[in-house]
Amino acid sequence: MNTADALKLIAKSAPGGLEVVAIRIGKNPETLRKELSGTDPKFKMGENTAQLISDTAIEEGWPNCYAYVTAVAANSGGFIALPVREMTAPKQDLRADMASMLKECSDAVVALTTALSDDTVSDNELRTIQREVGELLAKSQDVLRGARENNAASKPAHLRAAA
């Protein structure tokens, strides 16, 4: 597949099609259609436009979003290593996350207590405290996210759609 075909594929498979792509990159849909077709010498696809289409597709996660960059790499004998996406999200166990949060809280208390044993906090002790409290905050956010997701999943579909 060449780069022109790749851009056509991206525009065709984007949610909403060519019109949405044109709006997202700030072009008139008819102009973009003519540039993608390549049949009218008055309308040529520029490198900036091609890159903008590709970047937007990748950013939005549209189908075939890597077609253009793969075509560019293939023309130079290379390939694009696509990111691995987990197909199913692991089920979150809120109880295990809460236990981990309590462990992180304990670690933060130990770090602070140890640092204050001589009534001063050294640079190294401060870094340790910051790391431990950061881990506590991250785990706390996991617990909150899981609780929100559990709450949303327990609501009837019509209430979830309204939220």
GROMACS .gro file of C-alpha atoms in nm:
model
  163
    1MET     CA    1   0.000   0.000   0.000
    2ASN     CA    2   0.133   0.344  -0.088
    3THR     CA    3   0.093   0.655   0.124
    4ALA     CA    4  -0.195   0.793  -0.085
    5ASP     CA    5  -0.392   0.469  -0.045
    6ALA     CA    6  -0.315   0.467   0.326
    7LEU     CA    7  -0.458   0.817   0.370
    8LYS     CA    8  -0.770   0.720   0.174
    9LEU     CA    9  -0.810   0.415   0.399
   10ILE     CA   10  -0.778   0.627   0.714
   11ALA     CA   11  -1.036   0.879   0.586
   12LYS     CA   12  -1.273   0.605   0.474
   13SER     CA   13  -1.259   0.408   0.799
   14ALA     CA   14  -1.262   0.705   1.039
   15PRO     CA   15  -1.581   0.732   1.245
   16GLY     CA   16  -1.794   0.973   1.042
   17GLY     CA   17  -1.579   0.927   0.734
   18LEU     CA   18  -1.406   1.191   0.526
   19GLU     CA   19  -1.629   1.472   0.652
   20VAL     CA   20  -1.517   1.421   1.012
   21VAL     CA   21  -1.152   1.397   0.907
   22ALA     CA   22  -1.185   1.724   0.714
   23ILE     CA   23  -1.343   1.902   1.008
   24ARG     CA   24  -1.080   1.770   1.249
   25ILE     CA   25  -0.792   1.897   1.034
   26GLY     CA   26  -0.963   2.224   0.938
   27LYS     CA   27  -1.023   2.159   0.569
   28ASN     CA   28  -1.325   2.179   0.347
   29PRO     CA   29  -1.455   1.822   0.296
   30GLU     CA   30  -1.476   1.866  -0.081
   31THR     CA   31  -1.119   1.997  -0.098
   32LEU     CA   32  -0.994   1.703   0.107
   33ARG     CA   33  -1.187   1.459  -0.113
   34LYS     CA   34  -1.021   1.604  -0.424
   35GLU     CA   35  -0.676   1.598  -0.260
   36LEU     CA   36  -0.721   1.235  -0.158
   37SER     CA   37  -0.848   1.130  -0.501
   38GLY     CA   38  -0.539   1.265  -0.676
   39THR     CA   39  -0.729   1.302  -1.003
   40ASP     CA   40  -0.740   1.682  -1.018
   41PRO     CA   41  -0.396   1.840  -1.068
   42LYS     CA   42  -0.521   2.159  -0.901
   43PHE     CA   43  -0.560   1.973  -0.569
   44LYS     CA   44  -0.251   1.809  -0.427
   45MET     CA   45  -0.210   1.652  -0.085
   46GLY     CA   46   0.064   1.831   0.103
   47GLU     CA   47   0.299   1.665   0.349
   48ASN     CA   48   0.163   1.872   0.637
   49THR     CA   49  -0.194   1.770   0.564
   50ALA     CA   50  -0.098   1.404   0.532
   51GLN     CA   51   0.088   1.415   0.862
   52LEU     CA   52  -0.202   1.597   1.030
   53ILE     CA   53  -0.447   1.329   0.914
   54SER     CA   54  -0.215   1.056   1.042
   55ASP     CA   55  -0.150   1.228   1.375
   56THR     CA   56  -0.521   1.290   1.432
   57ALA     CA   57  -0.609   0.930   1.347
   58ILE     CA   58  -0.347   0.794   1.587
   59GLU     CA   59  -0.445   1.035   1.861
   60GLU     CA   60  -0.812   0.940   1.827
   61GLY     CA   61  -0.741   0.568   1.785
   62TRP     CA   62  -0.934   0.542   1.459
   63PRO     CA   63  -0.936   0.215   1.266
   64ASN     CA   64  -0.631   0.182   1.039
   65CYS     CA   65  -0.472   0.480   1.214
   66TYR     CA   66  -0.119   0.346   1.155
   67ALA     CA   67  -0.168   0.287   0.782
   68TYR     CA   68   0.010   0.606   0.673
   69VAL     CA   69   0.314   0.575   0.899
   70THR     CA   70   0.343   0.208   0.806
   71ALA     CA   71   0.335   0.297   0.436
   72VAL     CA   72   0.602   0.563   0.486
   73ALA     CA   73   0.822   0.318   0.677
   74ALA     CA   74   0.765   0.041   0.424
   75ASN     CA   75   0.879   0.268   0.142
   76SER     CA   76   1.212   0.300   0.319
   77GLY     CA   77   1.243  -0.070   0.396
   78GLY     CA   78   1.137  -0.041   0.759
   79PHE     CA   79   0.835  -0.122   0.964
   80ILE     CA   80   0.637   0.028   1.249
   81ALA     CA   81   0.620  -0.161   1.577
   82LEU     CA   82   0.260  -0.111   1.682
   83PRO     CA   83   0.177  -0.065   2.050
   84VAL     CA   84   0.034  -0.369   2.221
   85ARG     CA   85  -0.316  -0.305   2.342
   86GLU     CA   86  -0.473  -0.516   2.608
   87MET     CA   87  -0.794  -0.650   2.460
   88THR     CA   88  -0.975  -0.698   2.789
   89ALA     CA   89  -0.923  -0.489   3.095
   90PRO     CA   90  -0.833  -0.693   3.400
   91LYS     CA   91  -1.107  -0.703   3.658
   92GLN     CA   92  -1.020  -0.475   3.943
   93ASP     CA   93  -1.044  -0.620   4.292
   94LEU     CA   94  -1.130  -0.329   4.517
   95ARG     CA   95  -1.052  -0.527   4.830
   96ALA     CA   96  -0.700  -0.606   4.709
   97ASP     CA   97  -0.653  -0.242   4.606
   98MET     CA   98  -0.768  -0.126   4.949
   99ALA     CA   99  -0.524  -0.366   5.117
  100SER     CA  100  -0.246  -0.232   4.893
  101MET     CA  101  -0.346   0.122   4.980
  102LEU     CA  102  -0.319   0.040   5.352
  103LYS     CA  103   0.025  -0.115   5.292
  104GLU     CA  104   0.137   0.201   5.110
  105CYS     CA  105  -0.001   0.411   5.396
  106SER     CA  106   0.199   0.202   5.640
  107ASP     CA  107   0.513   0.245   5.427
  108ALA     CA  108   0.462   0.623   5.426
  109VAL     CA  109   0.417   0.630   5.805
  110VAL     CA  110   0.733   0.421   5.854
  111ALA     CA  111   0.933   0.649   5.621
  112LEU     CA  112   0.819   0.962   5.803
  113THR     CA  113   0.866   0.813   6.150
  114THR     CA  114   1.213   0.689   6.062
  115ALA     CA  115   1.311   1.027   5.920
  116LEU     CA  116   1.187   1.210   6.231
  117SER     CA  117   1.378   0.986   6.471
  118ASP     CA  118   1.645   1.257   6.495
  119ASP     CA  119   1.394   1.543   6.450
  120THR     CA  120   1.535   1.636   6.106
  121VAL     CA  121   1.449   1.521   5.757
  122SER     CA  122   1.752   1.478   5.529
  123ASP     CA  123   1.740   1.508   5.150
  124ASN     CA  124   1.746   1.128   5.111
  125GLU     CA  125   1.474   1.086   5.373
  126LEU     CA  126   1.264   1.351   5.200
  127ARG     CA  127   1.296   1.165   4.867
  128THR     CA  128   1.189   0.842   5.040
  129ILE     CA  129   0.889   1.012   5.202
  130GLN     CA  130   0.788   1.170   4.870
  131ARG     CA  131   0.815   0.834   4.693
  132GLU     CA  132   0.610   0.654   4.959
  133VAL     CA  133   0.341   0.922   4.973
  134GLY     CA  134   0.329   0.926   4.591
  135GLU     CA  135   0.273   0.549   4.589
  136LEU     CA  136  -0.001   0.595   4.849
  137LEU     CA  137  -0.170   0.861   4.636
  138ALA     CA  138  -0.149   0.643   4.324
  139LYS     CA  139  -0.304   0.348   4.504
  140SER     CA  140  -0.572   0.576   4.652
  141GLN     CA  141  -0.661   0.691   4.301
  142ASP     CA  142  -0.687   0.325   4.191
  143VAL     CA  143  -0.932   0.259   4.474
  144LEU     CA  144  -1.141   0.566   4.387
  145ARG     CA  145  -1.144   0.479   4.015
  146GLY     CA  146  -1.248   0.123   4.094
  147ALA     CA  147  -1.525   0.238   4.325
  148ARG     CA  148  -1.657   0.476   4.056
  149GLU     CA  149  -1.645   0.202   3.792
  150ASN     CA  150  -1.819  -0.044   4.024
  151ASN     CA  151  -2.085   0.215   4.101
  152ALA     CA  152  -2.144   0.289   3.733
  153ALA     CA  153  -2.154  -0.080   3.639
  154SER     CA  154  -2.420  -0.150   3.902
  155LYS     CA  155  -2.662   0.106   3.757
  156PRO     CA  156  -2.919   0.015   3.493
  157ALA     CA  157  -2.813   0.087   3.134
  158HIS     CA  158  -3.052   0.379   3.090
  159LEU     CA  159  -2.905   0.555   3.394
  160ARG     CA  160  -2.547   0.489   3.278
  161ALA     CA  161  -2.628   0.644   2.938
  162ALA     CA  162  -2.770   0.955   3.104
  163ALA     CA  163  -2.457   1.015   3.311
   0.00000   0.00000   0.00000
